[in-house]
PDB file of C-alpha atoms in Angstrom:
ATOM      1  CA  MET A   1     -19.969   2.126 -26.612  1.00  0.00           C
ATOM      2  CA  ARG A   2     -20.845   5.204 -24.462  1.00  0.00           C
ATOM      3  CA  ALA A   3     -18.571   3.366 -21.742  1.00  0.00           C
ATOM      4  CA  TRP A   4     -15.771   2.502 -24.234  1.00  0.00           C
ATOM      5  CA  MET A   5     -15.791   6.454 -25.166  1.00  0.00           C
ATOM      6  CA  THR A   6     -15.373   7.116 -21.393  1.00  0.00           C
ATOM      7  CA  GLY A   7     -12.989   4.729 -20.246  1.00  0.00           C
ATOM      8  CA  ILE A   8     -10.648   6.088 -23.189  1.00  0.00           C
ATOM      9  CA  VAL A   9     -10.936   9.458 -22.663  1.00  0.00           C
ATOM     10  CA  THR A  10     -10.605   9.240 -18.557  1.00  0.00           C
ATOM     11  CA  PHE A  11      -7.634   6.898 -19.610  1.00  0.00           C
ATOM     12  CA  LEU A  12      -6.111   9.481 -21.631  1.00  0.00           C
ATOM     13  CA  LEU A  13      -6.710  12.448 -19.061  1.00  0.00           C
ATOM     14  CA  LEU A  14      -5.172  10.119 -16.583  1.00  0.00           C
ATOM     15  CA  LEU A  15      -1.940   9.591 -19.057  1.00  0.00           C
ATOM     16  CA  LEU A  16      -1.862  13.500 -19.878  1.00  0.00           C
ATOM     17  CA  ASN A  17      -1.730  14.100 -15.929  1.00  0.00           C
ATOM     18  CA  THR A  18       1.064  11.436 -15.377  1.00  0.00           C
ATOM     19  CA  LEU A  19       3.255  12.985 -18.642  1.00  0.00           C
ATOM     20  CA  VAL A  20       2.483  16.870 -17.786  1.00  0.00           C
ATOM     21  CA  LEU A  21       4.168  16.002 -13.629  1.00  0.00           C
ATOM     22  CA  ILE A  22       6.441  13.185 -14.176  1.00  0.00           C
ATOM     23  CA  GLY A  23       8.980  15.639 -15.620  1.00  0.00           C
ATOM     24  CA  PRO A  24       9.320  18.061 -12.940  1.00  0.00           C
ATOM     25  CA  MET A  25       9.230  15.256 -10.175  1.00  0.00           C
ATOM     26  CA  MET A  26      12.361  13.494 -11.908  1.00  0.00           C
ATOM     27  CA  ALA A  27      14.167  16.758 -12.249  1.00  0.00           C
ATOM     28  CA  ILE A  28      13.805  17.258  -8.042  1.00  0.00           C
ATOM     29  CA  ALA A  29      15.005  13.860  -7.520  1.00  0.00           C
ATOM     30  CA  LEU A  30      17.985  14.047  -9.705  1.00  0.00           C
ATOM     31  CA  LEU A  31      18.123  17.475  -8.234  1.00  0.00           C
ATOM     32  CA  LYS A  32      18.791  15.611  -4.690  1.00  0.00           C
ATOM     33  CA  LEU A  33      21.775  13.724  -5.988  1.00  0.00           C
ATOM     34  CA  VAL A  34      24.048  16.744  -6.397  1.00  0.00           C
ATOM     35  CA  VAL A  35      22.420  19.381  -3.514  1.00  0.00           C
ATOM     36  CA  PRO A  36      24.535  19.388  -0.481  1.00  0.00           C
ATOM     37  CA  GLY A  37      23.278  19.361   2.847  1.00  0.00           C
ATOM     38  CA  GLN A  38      20.081  17.272   3.950  1.00  0.00           C
ATOM     39  CA  ARG A  39      18.070  20.088   5.065  1.00  0.00           C
ATOM     40  CA  ASN A  40      18.377  20.914   1.437  1.00  0.00           C
ATOM     41  CA  LYS A  41      17.591  17.174   0.445  1.00  0.00           C
ATOM     42  CA  ALA A  42      14.579  17.071   2.740  1.00  0.00           C
ATOM     43  CA  ARG A  43      12.988  19.962   0.935  1.00  0.00           C
ATOM     44  CA  LEU A  44      13.403  18.156  -2.208  1.00  0.00           C
ATOM     45  CA  SER A  45      12.063  15.244  -0.993  1.00  0.00           C
ATOM     46  CA  ALA A  46       8.835  17.281   0.382  1.00  0.00           C
ATOM     47  CA  ALA A  47       8.870  19.186  -3.627  1.00  0.00           C
ATOM     48  CA  VAL A  48       8.579  15.486  -4.584  1.00  0.00           C
ATOM     49  CA  MET A  49       6.065  14.319  -2.250  1.00  0.00           C
ATOM     50  CA  TRP A  50       3.730  17.540  -3.404  1.00  0.00           C
ATOM     51  CA  ILE A  51       3.828  16.951  -6.684  1.00  0.00           C
ATOM     52  CA  ALA A  52       2.733  13.233  -6.066  1.00  0.00           C
ATOM     53  CA  GLU A  53      -0.074  14.670  -4.203  1.00  0.00           C
ATOM     54  CA  THR A  54      -0.929  17.105  -6.447  1.00  0.00           C
ATOM     55  CA  TRP A  55      -0.945  13.800  -9.404  1.00  0.00           C
ATOM     56  CA  ALA A  56      -2.975  12.289  -6.915  1.00  0.00           C
ATOM     57  CA  GLU A  57      -5.555  15.095  -6.704  1.00  0.00           C
ATOM     58  CA  LEU A  58      -5.995  15.566 -10.124  1.00  0.00           C
ATOM     59  CA  CYS A  59      -6.108  11.945 -10.720  1.00  0.00           C
ATOM     60  CA  LYS A  60      -9.056  11.932  -8.232  1.00  0.00           C
ATOM     61  CA  ALA A  61     -10.838  14.992  -9.858  1.00  0.00           C
ATOM     62  CA  ILE A  62     -10.852  13.391 -13.518  1.00  0.00           C
ATOM     63  CA  PHE A  63     -12.663  10.684 -11.897  1.00  0.00           C
ATOM     64  CA  ALA A  64     -15.077  12.806 -10.160  1.00  0.00           C
ATOM     65  CA  LEU A  65     -15.889  14.427 -13.848  1.00  0.00           C
ATOM     66  CA  MET A  66     -15.954  10.998 -15.814  1.00  0.00           C
ATOM     67  CA  THR A  67     -17.357   8.494 -13.677  1.00  0.00           C
ATOM     68  CA  PRO A  68     -20.284   8.167 -12.114  1.00  0.00           C
ATOM     69  CA  THR A  69     -18.540   6.184  -8.726  1.00  0.00           C
ATOM     70  CA  ARG A  70     -19.480   7.029  -5.145  1.00  0.00           C
ATOM     71  CA  TRP A  71     -16.397   6.716  -2.597  1.00  0.00           C
ATOM     72  CA  ASP A  72     -18.395   5.893   0.552  1.00  0.00           C
ATOM     73  CA  ILE A  73     -15.256   6.547   2.678  1.00  0.00           C
ATOM     74  CA  ARG A  74     -15.889   5.637   6.216  1.00  0.00           C
ATOM     75  CA  GLY A  75     -13.545   6.354   9.626  1.00  0.00           C
ATOM     76  CA  ASP A  76     -11.378   8.619   8.128  1.00  0.00           C
ATOM     77  CA  GLU A  77     -11.834  11.081  10.311  1.00  0.00           C
ATOM     78  CA  GLY A  78      -8.613  12.810  12.250  1.00  0.00           C
ATOM     79  CA  LEU A  79      -6.212  11.601   9.782  1.00  0.00           C
ATOM     80  CA  ARG A  80      -3.304  13.361  10.070  1.00  0.00           C
ATOM     81  CA  GLN A  81      -0.476  14.526   7.872  1.00  0.00           C
ATOM     82  CA  ASP A  82       2.160  15.022  10.758  1.00  0.00           C
ATOM     83  CA  THR A  83       2.236  11.493  11.872  1.00  0.00           C
ATOM     84  CA  SER A  84       3.324   7.997  10.556  1.00  0.00           C
ATOM     85  CA  TYR A  85       0.810   4.769   9.459  1.00  0.00           C
ATOM     86  CA  LEU A  86       1.359   1.628   8.753  1.00  0.00           C
ATOM     87  CA  VAL A  87      -1.865   0.682   6.457  1.00  0.00           C
ATOM     88  CA  VAL A  88      -3.208  -3.203   6.335  1.00  0.00           C
ATOM     89  CA  SER A  89      -5.707  -3.795   3.733  1.00  0.00           C
ATOM     90  CA  ASN A  90      -7.734  -6.389   1.985  1.00  0.00           C
ATOM     91  CA  HIS A  91      -6.985  -6.816  -1.804  1.00  0.00           C
ATOM     92  CA  GLN A  92      -9.015  -7.967  -4.547  1.00  0.00           C
ATOM     93  CA  SER A  93      -8.372  -5.489  -7.787  1.00  0.00           C
ATOM     94  CA  TRP A  94      -6.605  -2.834  -8.742  1.00  0.00           C
ATOM     95  CA  VAL A  95      -9.234  -0.794  -7.791  1.00  0.00           C
ATOM     96  CA  ASP A  96      -8.482  -1.017  -4.478  1.00  0.00           C
ATOM     97  CA  ILE A  97      -5.126   1.442  -5.213  1.00  0.00           C
ATOM     98  CA  ALA A  98      -7.678   3.885  -6.513  1.00  0.00           C
ATOM     99  CA  ALA A  99      -9.626   3.499  -3.456  1.00  0.00           C
ATOM    100  CA  LEU A 100      -6.136   4.325  -1.109  1.00  0.00           C
ATOM    101  CA  VAL A 101      -5.351   7.078  -2.931  1.00  0.00           C
ATOM    102  CA  GLN A 102      -9.681   8.509  -2.697  1.00  0.00           C
ATOM    103  CA  THR A 103      -9.239   7.821   1.025  1.00  0.00           C
ATOM    104  CA  PHE A 104      -5.727   9.021   2.010  1.00  0.00           C
ATOM    105  CA  ASN A 105      -4.114  11.587  -0.186  1.00  0.00           C
ATOM    106  CA  ARG A 106      -3.722  14.606   1.373  1.00  0.00           C
ATOM    107  CA  LYS A 107      -5.230  13.612   4.806  1.00  0.00           C
ATOM    108  CA  THR A 108      -2.403  11.222   5.987  1.00  0.00           C
ATOM    109  CA  PRO A 109       1.199  11.810   4.536  1.00  0.00           C
ATOM    110  CA  TYR A 110       1.843  10.373   0.809  1.00  0.00           C
ATOM    111  CA  PHE A 111       1.843   6.518   0.816  1.00  0.00           C
ATOM    112  CA  LYS A 112       4.806   4.693   0.017  1.00  0.00           C
ATOM    113  CA  PHE A 113       4.825   0.753  -0.450  1.00  0.00           C
ATOM    114  CA  PHE A 114       7.422  -1.896   0.214  1.00  0.00           C
ATOM    115  CA  LEU A 115       8.843  -2.977  -3.050  1.00  0.00           C
ATOM    116  CA  LYS A 116      10.878  -6.030  -4.266  1.00  0.00           C
ATOM    117  CA  LYS A 117      14.225  -4.963  -5.720  1.00  0.00           C
ATOM    118  CA  GLU A 118      14.326  -6.231  -9.072  1.00  0.00           C
ATOM    119  CA  LEU A 119      11.109  -3.177  -9.850  1.00  0.00           C
ATOM    120  CA  ILE A 120      13.870  -0.389 -10.084  1.00  0.00           C
ATOM    121  CA  TRP A 121      14.277  -1.617 -13.276  1.00  0.00           C
ATOM    122  CA  VAL A 122      10.826  -1.318 -14.918  1.00  0.00           C
ATOM    123  CA  PRO A 123      10.920   1.833 -17.499  1.00  0.00           C
ATOM    124  CA  PHE A 124       9.422   5.061 -15.820  1.00  0.00           C
ATOM    125  CA  LEU A 125       7.987   3.455 -13.147  1.00  0.00           C
ATOM    126  CA  GLY A 126      10.917   2.090 -11.729  1.00  0.00           C
ATOM    127  CA  LEU A 127      12.502   6.031 -11.578  1.00  0.00           C
ATOM    128  CA  ALA A 128       9.272   7.323 -10.119  1.00  0.00           C
ATOM    129  CA  PHE A 129       9.481   4.752  -7.269  1.00  0.00           C
ATOM    130  CA  TRP A 130      12.861   5.553  -6.621  1.00  0.00           C
ATOM    131  CA  ALA A 131      12.277   9.733  -6.857  1.00  0.00           C
ATOM    132  CA  LEU A 132       9.485   8.571  -4.319  1.00  0.00           C
ATOM    133  CA  ASP A 133      11.927   7.097  -1.844  1.00  0.00           C
ATOM    134  CA  TYR A 134       9.885   3.787  -1.886  1.00  0.00           C
ATOM    135  CA  PRO A 135      11.813   1.561   0.248  1.00  0.00           C
ATOM    136  CA  PHE A 136      13.452  -1.037  -2.261  1.00  0.00           C
ATOM    137  CA  MET A 137      13.640  -4.771  -0.332  1.00  0.00           C
ATOM    138  CA  LYS A 138      15.888  -7.519  -0.610  1.00  0.00           C
ATOM    139  CA  ARG A 139      14.527 -11.224   0.546  1.00  0.00           C
ATOM    140  CA  TYR A 140      16.439 -14.205   0.736  1.00  0.00           C
ATOM    141  CA  SER A 141      14.729 -17.483   0.635  1.00  0.00           C
ATOM    142  CA  LYS A 142      15.289 -20.227   3.308  1.00  0.00           C
ATOM    143  CA  SER A 143      17.307 -22.255   0.403  1.00  0.00           C
ATOM    144  CA  GLN A 144      19.610 -19.186   0.337  1.00  0.00           C
ATOM    145  CA  LEU A 145      20.288 -18.913   3.877  1.00  0.00           C
ATOM    146  CA  ASP A 146      20.794 -22.592   4.103  1.00  0.00           C
ATOM    147  CA  LYS A 147      23.450 -22.255   1.241  1.00  0.00           C
ATOM    148  CA  ARG A 148      24.937 -18.772   2.557  1.00  0.00           C
ATOM    149  CA  PRO A 149      24.711 -18.515   6.535  1.00  0.00           C
ATOM    150  CA  GLU A 150      26.230 -15.241   6.184  1.00  0.00           C
ATOM    151  CA  LEU A 151      23.374 -13.214   4.682  1.00  0.00           C
ATOM    152  CA  LYS A 152      21.200 -13.856   7.596  1.00  0.00           C
ATOM    153  CA  GLY A 153      19.330 -10.561   8.676  1.00  0.00           C
ATOM    154  CA  LYS A 154      20.716  -8.986   5.378  1.00  0.00           C
ATOM    155  CA  ASP A 155      17.068  -8.314   4.466  1.00  0.00           C
ATOM    156  CA  LEU A 156      16.401  -6.412   7.509  1.00  0.00           C
ATOM    157  CA  GLU A 157      19.503  -4.566   7.596  1.00  0.00           C
ATOM    158  CA  ILE A 158      19.301  -3.418   3.788  1.00  0.00           C
ATOM    159  CA  THR A 159      14.898  -2.519   4.944  1.00  0.00           C
ATOM    160  CA  ARG A 160      16.322  -0.486   7.494  1.00  0.00           C
ATOM    161  CA  ALA A 161      19.016   1.510   6.053  1.00  0.00           C
ATOM    162  CA  ALA A 162      16.164   1.933   2.831  1.00  0.00           C
ATOM    163  CA  CYS A 163      14.260   3.585   5.238  1.00  0.00           C
ATOM    164  CA  GLU A 164      16.578   5.978   6.693  1.00  0.00           C
ATOM    165  CA  LYS A 165      15.536   8.153   3.793  1.00  0.00           C
ATOM    166  CA  PHE A 166      12.190   8.644   5.509  1.00  0.00           C
ATOM    167  CA  GLY A 167      14.550  10.633   7.820  1.00  0.00           C
ATOM    168  CA  ASP A 168      12.187  12.822  10.778  1.00  0.00           C
ATOM    169  CA  MET A 169       9.229  12.924   7.569  1.00  0.00           C
ATOM    170  CA  PRO A 170       6.240  11.444   8.847  1.00  0.00           C
ATOM    171  CA  VAL A 171       5.114   8.259   6.474  1.00  0.00           C
ATOM    172  CA  THR A 172       2.345   5.992   5.730  1.00  0.00           C
ATOM    173  CA  VAL A 173       3.501   2.503   4.872  1.00  0.00           C
ATOM    174  CA  VAL A 174       0.672   0.089   2.823  1.00  0.00           C
ATOM    175  CA  ASN A 175       1.113  -3.762   2.566  1.00  0.00           C
ATOM    176  CA  PHE A 176      -1.707  -6.371   1.362  1.00  0.00           C
ATOM    177  CA  LEU A 177      -1.422  -9.123   4.098  1.00  0.00           C
ATOM    178  CA  GLU A 178      -2.551 -11.239   1.247  1.00  0.00           C
ATOM    179  CA  GLY A 179       0.167 -10.918  -0.607  1.00  0.00           C
ATOM    180  CA  THR A 180      -1.537 -11.092  -4.114  1.00  0.00           C
ATOM    181  CA  ARG A 181      -5.426 -10.199  -5.086  1.00  0.00           C
ATOM    182  CA  CYS A 182      -8.036 -12.214  -3.417  1.00  0.00           C
ATOM    183  CA  THR A 183      -9.787 -14.913  -6.188  1.00  0.00           C
ATOM    184  CA  PRO A 184     -12.370 -17.776  -5.456  1.00  0.00           C
ATOM    185  CA  GLU A 185      -9.777 -20.181  -7.047  1.00  0.00           C
ATOM    186  CA  LYS A 186      -6.898 -18.491  -5.305  1.00  0.00           C
ATOM    187  CA  GLN A 187      -9.355 -19.321  -1.721  1.00  0.00           C
ATOM    188  CA  ALA A 188     -10.315 -22.918  -2.773  1.00  0.00           C
ATOM    189  CA  ARG A 189      -6.344 -23.549  -3.309  1.00  0.00           C
ATOM    190  CA  GLN A 190      -5.833 -22.296  -0.116  1.00  0.00           C
ATOM    191  CA  ASN A 191      -8.335 -24.005   1.658  1.00  0.00           C
ATOM    192  CA  SER A 192      -9.117 -20.290   3.329  1.00  0.00           C
ATOM    193  CA  PRO A 193     -11.249 -20.399   6.240  1.00  0.00           C
ATOM    194  CA  TYR A 194     -12.374 -16.600   5.271  1.00  0.00           C
ATOM    195  CA  ARG A 195     -15.810 -16.273   3.309  1.00  0.00           C
ATOM    196  CA  TYR A 196     -14.324 -12.701   1.573  1.00  0.00           C
ATOM    197  CA  LEU A 197     -10.306 -12.799   1.877  1.00  0.00           C
ATOM    198  CA  LEU A 198      -7.427 -15.007   1.749  1.00  0.00           C
ATOM    199  CA  ARG A 199      -5.031 -16.390   4.410  1.00  0.00           C
ATOM    200  CA  PRO A 200      -3.094 -13.585   5.903  1.00  0.00           C
ATOM    201  CA  LYS A 201       0.534 -13.675   5.997  1.00  0.00           C
ATOM    202  CA  ALA A 202       2.360 -12.210   8.766  1.00  0.00           C
ATOM    203  CA  GLY A 203       5.818 -12.423   7.481  1.00  0.00           C
ATOM    204  CA  GLY A 204       5.411  -9.096   5.657  1.00  0.00           C
ATOM    205  CA  VAL A 205       3.781  -7.156   8.307  1.00  0.00           C
ATOM    206  CA  ALA A 206       6.649  -8.281  10.538  1.00  0.00           C
ATOM    207  CA  PHE A 207       9.537  -7.305   8.284  1.00  0.00           C
ATOM    208  CA  VAL A 208       7.629  -3.797   7.975  1.00  0.00           C
ATOM    209  CA  LEU A 209       7.143  -3.364  11.762  1.00  0.00           C
ATOM    210  CA  ALA A 210      10.643  -5.001  12.838  1.00  0.00           C
ATOM    211  CA  ALA A 211      11.952  -2.180  10.120  1.00  0.00           C
ATOM    212  CA  LEU A 212       9.741   0.982  11.132  1.00  0.00           C
ATOM    213  CA  GLY A 213       7.834   0.023  14.269  1.00  0.00           C
ATOM    214  CA  ASP A 214       9.012   3.081  16.786  1.00  0.00           C
ATOM    215  CA  ASN A 215       8.714   5.169  14.145  1.00  0.00           C
ATOM    216  CA  LEU A 216       5.238   4.533  13.214  1.00  0.00           C
ATOM    217  CA  ASP A 217       2.343   5.664  15.461  1.00  0.00           C
ATOM    218  CA  ALA A 218      -1.206   3.891  14.377  1.00  0.00           C
ATOM    219  CA  LEU A 219      -2.595   1.036  12.541  1.00  0.00           C
ATOM    220  CA  LEU A 220      -4.921   1.570   9.924  1.00  0.00           C
ATOM    221  CA  ASP A 221      -7.038  -1.291   9.372  1.00  0.00           C
ATOM    222  CA  VAL A 222      -8.561  -0.701   5.896  1.00  0.00           C
ATOM    223  CA  THR A 223     -11.686  -3.069   4.528  1.00  0.00           C
ATOM    224  CA  VAL A 224     -12.473  -1.680   0.971  1.00  0.00           C
ATOM    225  CA  VAL A 225     -15.808  -3.407  -0.411  1.00  0.00           C
ATOM    226  CA  TYR A 226     -17.593  -3.777  -3.902  1.00  0.00           C
ATOM    227  CA  PRO A 227     -21.225  -3.917  -2.709  1.00  0.00           C
ATOM    228  CA  GLU A 228     -22.643  -4.435  -6.213  1.00  0.00           C
ATOM    229  CA  GLY A 229     -20.891  -8.255  -6.002  1.00  0.00           C
ATOM    230  CA  LYS A 230     -17.604  -9.595  -7.854  1.00  0.00           C
ATOM    231  CA  PRO A 231     -14.380  -6.680  -7.869  1.00  0.00           C
ATOM    232  CA  PRO A 232     -14.462  -4.476 -10.692  1.00  0.00           C
ATOM    233  CA  GLY A 233     -11.506  -4.554 -13.087  1.00  0.00           C
ATOM    234  CA  PHE A 234      -9.420  -0.961 -13.354  1.00  0.00           C
ATOM    235  CA  TRP A 235     -10.734  -0.738 -17.268  1.00  0.00           C
ATOM    236  CA  ALA A 236     -15.001  -1.194 -15.292  1.00  0.00           C
ATOM    237  CA  LEU A 237     -13.644   1.823 -12.874  1.00  0.00           C
ATOM    238  CA  LEU A 238     -11.989   3.806 -15.916  1.00  0.00           C
ATOM    239  CA  SER A 239     -15.319   3.216 -18.263  1.00  0.00           C
ATOM    240  CA  GLY A 240     -17.896   4.256 -15.400  1.00  0.00           C
ATOM    241  CA  GLN A 241     -19.236   1.305 -14.803  1.00  0.00           C
ATOM    242  CA  VAL A 242     -18.387   0.809 -11.033  1.00  0.00           C
ATOM    243  CA  ARG A 243     -21.070   2.743  -9.114  1.00  0.00           C
ATOM    244  CA  ARG A 244     -20.521   2.387  -5.443  1.00  0.00           C
ATOM    245  CA  VAL A 245     -17.151   1.284  -3.300  1.00  0.00           C
ATOM    246  CA  ILE A 246     -17.041   1.259   0.440  1.00  0.00           C
ATOM    247  CA  VAL A 247     -13.798   1.968   2.081  1.00  0.00           C
ATOM    248  CA  ASP A 248     -13.964   1.940   5.952  1.00  0.00           C
ATOM    249  CA  VAL A 249     -11.107   2.779   7.978  1.00  0.00           C
ATOM    250  CA  ARG A 250     -10.162   1.596  11.806  1.00  0.00           C
ATOM    251  CA  THR A 251      -7.454   3.751  13.698  1.00  0.00           C
ATOM    252  CA  LEU A 252      -5.894   0.740  15.973  1.00  0.00           C
ATOM    253  CA  LYS A 253      -2.964   1.300  18.617  1.00  0.00           C
ATOM    254  CA  LEU A 254       0.551  -0.778  17.705  1.00  0.00           C
ATOM    255  CA  GLU A 255       1.539  -2.326  20.654  1.00  0.00           C
ATOM    256  CA  PRO A 256       5.578  -2.189  20.781  1.00  0.00           C
ATOM    257  CA  TRP A 257       5.440  -5.915  20.938  1.00  0.00           C
ATOM    258  CA  LEU A 258       4.657  -6.327  17.546  1.00  0.00           C
ATOM    259  CA  TRP A 259       8.649  -5.365  16.787  1.00  0.00           C
ATOM    260  CA  GLN A 260      10.466  -6.293  19.651  1.00  0.00           C
ATOM    261  CA  GLY A 261      10.939  -9.867  18.373  1.00  0.00           C
ATOM    262  CA  ASP A 262      12.792 -12.040  16.195  1.00  0.00           C
ATOM    263  CA  TYR A 263       9.981 -13.158  13.921  1.00  0.00           C
ATOM    264  CA  GLN A 264      12.562 -15.519  11.800  1.00  0.00           C
ATOM    265  CA  GLU A 265      14.262 -17.102  14.556  1.00  0.00           C
ATOM    266  CA  ASP A 266      11.827 -17.451  17.617  1.00  0.00           C
ATOM    267  CA  ARG A 267       8.938 -19.747  16.636  1.00  0.00           C
ATOM    268  CA  GLN A 268       7.098 -18.720  19.543  1.00  0.00           C
ATOM    269  CA  PHE A 269       6.987 -14.672  18.763  1.00  0.00           C
ATOM    270  CA  ARG A 270       6.252 -15.824  15.292  1.00  0.00           C
ATOM    271  CA  ALA A 271       3.177 -17.563  16.340  1.00  0.00           C
ATOM    272  CA  ARG A 272       1.825 -14.646  18.253  1.00  0.00           C
ATOM    273  CA  VAL A 273       2.347 -12.398  15.757  1.00  0.00           C
ATOM    274  CA  GLN A 274       0.433 -14.862  13.160  1.00  0.00           C
ATOM    275  CA  LYS A 275      -2.470 -15.281  15.606  1.00  0.00           C
ATOM    276  CA  TRP A 276      -2.693 -11.259  15.816  1.00  0.00           C
ATOM    277  CA  VAL A 277      -2.827 -11.231  12.136  1.00  0.00           C
ATOM    278  CA  SER A 278      -5.609 -13.857  12.007  1.00  0.00           C
ATOM    279  CA  ALA A 279      -7.814 -12.075  14.455  1.00  0.00           C
ATOM    280  CA  LEU A 280      -7.382  -9.180  12.820  1.00  0.00           C
ATOM    281  CA  TRP A 281      -8.691 -10.690   9.611  1.00  0.00           C
ATOM    282  CA  ALA A 282     -11.075 -12.837  11.419  1.00  0.00           C
ATOM    283  CA  GLU A 283     -12.752  -9.685  12.343  1.00  0.00           C
ATOM    284  CA  LYS A 284     -12.264  -7.938   8.916  1.00  0.00           C
ATOM    285  CA  ASP A 285     -13.750 -10.700   7.062  1.00  0.00           C
ATOM    286  CA  ALA A 286     -17.147 -10.101   9.913  1.00  0.00           C
ATOM    287  CA  ARG A 287     -17.088  -6.608   9.151  1.00  0.00           C
ATOM    288  CA  ILE A 288     -17.004  -7.007   4.917  1.00  0.00           C
ATOM    289  CA  GLN A 289     -19.942  -9.600   5.192  1.00  0.00           C
ATOM    290  CA  ALA A 290     -22.025  -6.693   7.292  1.00  0.00           C
ATOM    291  CA  LEU A 291     -21.021  -4.159   4.867  1.00  0.00           C
ATOM    292  CA  MET A 292     -22.182  -6.278   1.853  1.00  0.00           C
ATOM    293  CA  LYS A 293     -25.687  -6.499   3.225  1.00  0.00           C
ATOM    294  CA  GLU A 294     -26.256  -2.609   2.933  1.00  0.00           C
TER     295      GLU A 294
END
């Protein structure tokens, strides 16, 4: 009963925080549409980011007040808000998002996800994503490209155009290389070679690097571990049933070759990127195993 009460009160506090701040954020975002001058638009974008960061800080305060979860964050020393990062992380639970907020909010630029274009039509969320200048991308399947060859390269062109919204502002771009949450059932279907991970998909990160590579200063390799065993659901976090979360961050250099090839057309380059991603994932799998033993 106590867990249920904790979960309900925590949820209501998070909802109140969201409802109070989404109004001012949307008002400023709409003002950007009519205010002339790139400098004025940049200032309004910065104001929207400040509101989003404030929302995230209040969410952190609510979790600290209502739940016993200890966020064991490692390797976040030296992170800066005036530089741009690419974050890659394993993905097991919606709690992973809260872990990223705990780790990076007001330590790096406010993070952004590359989103499917269709998500802009989701009520409230779509507007929030738009206000935060999240890049919406349009991906074309191989069958679509076979039928309409003129679409070749359009997906990357659309993404690059979306990324122009960042301008000279630093940014943190998050990419879950597994593409979905890892479960034992999905591991079995994939015949995954990893003990704790799904097979990584190099296409997504190659797509991000091709669009933003020259503007990214470092790779943040994030490993989220739930040492109590099975990854918890978001309700378990809200209701105070998650005791400890480990977030391990490694800062790695991004080599220019990663965005200097044609991932779609160059088979050798595609294999090289996949090999790099697979090596990164093998190291992550070993790191998870070591962290689980602590």
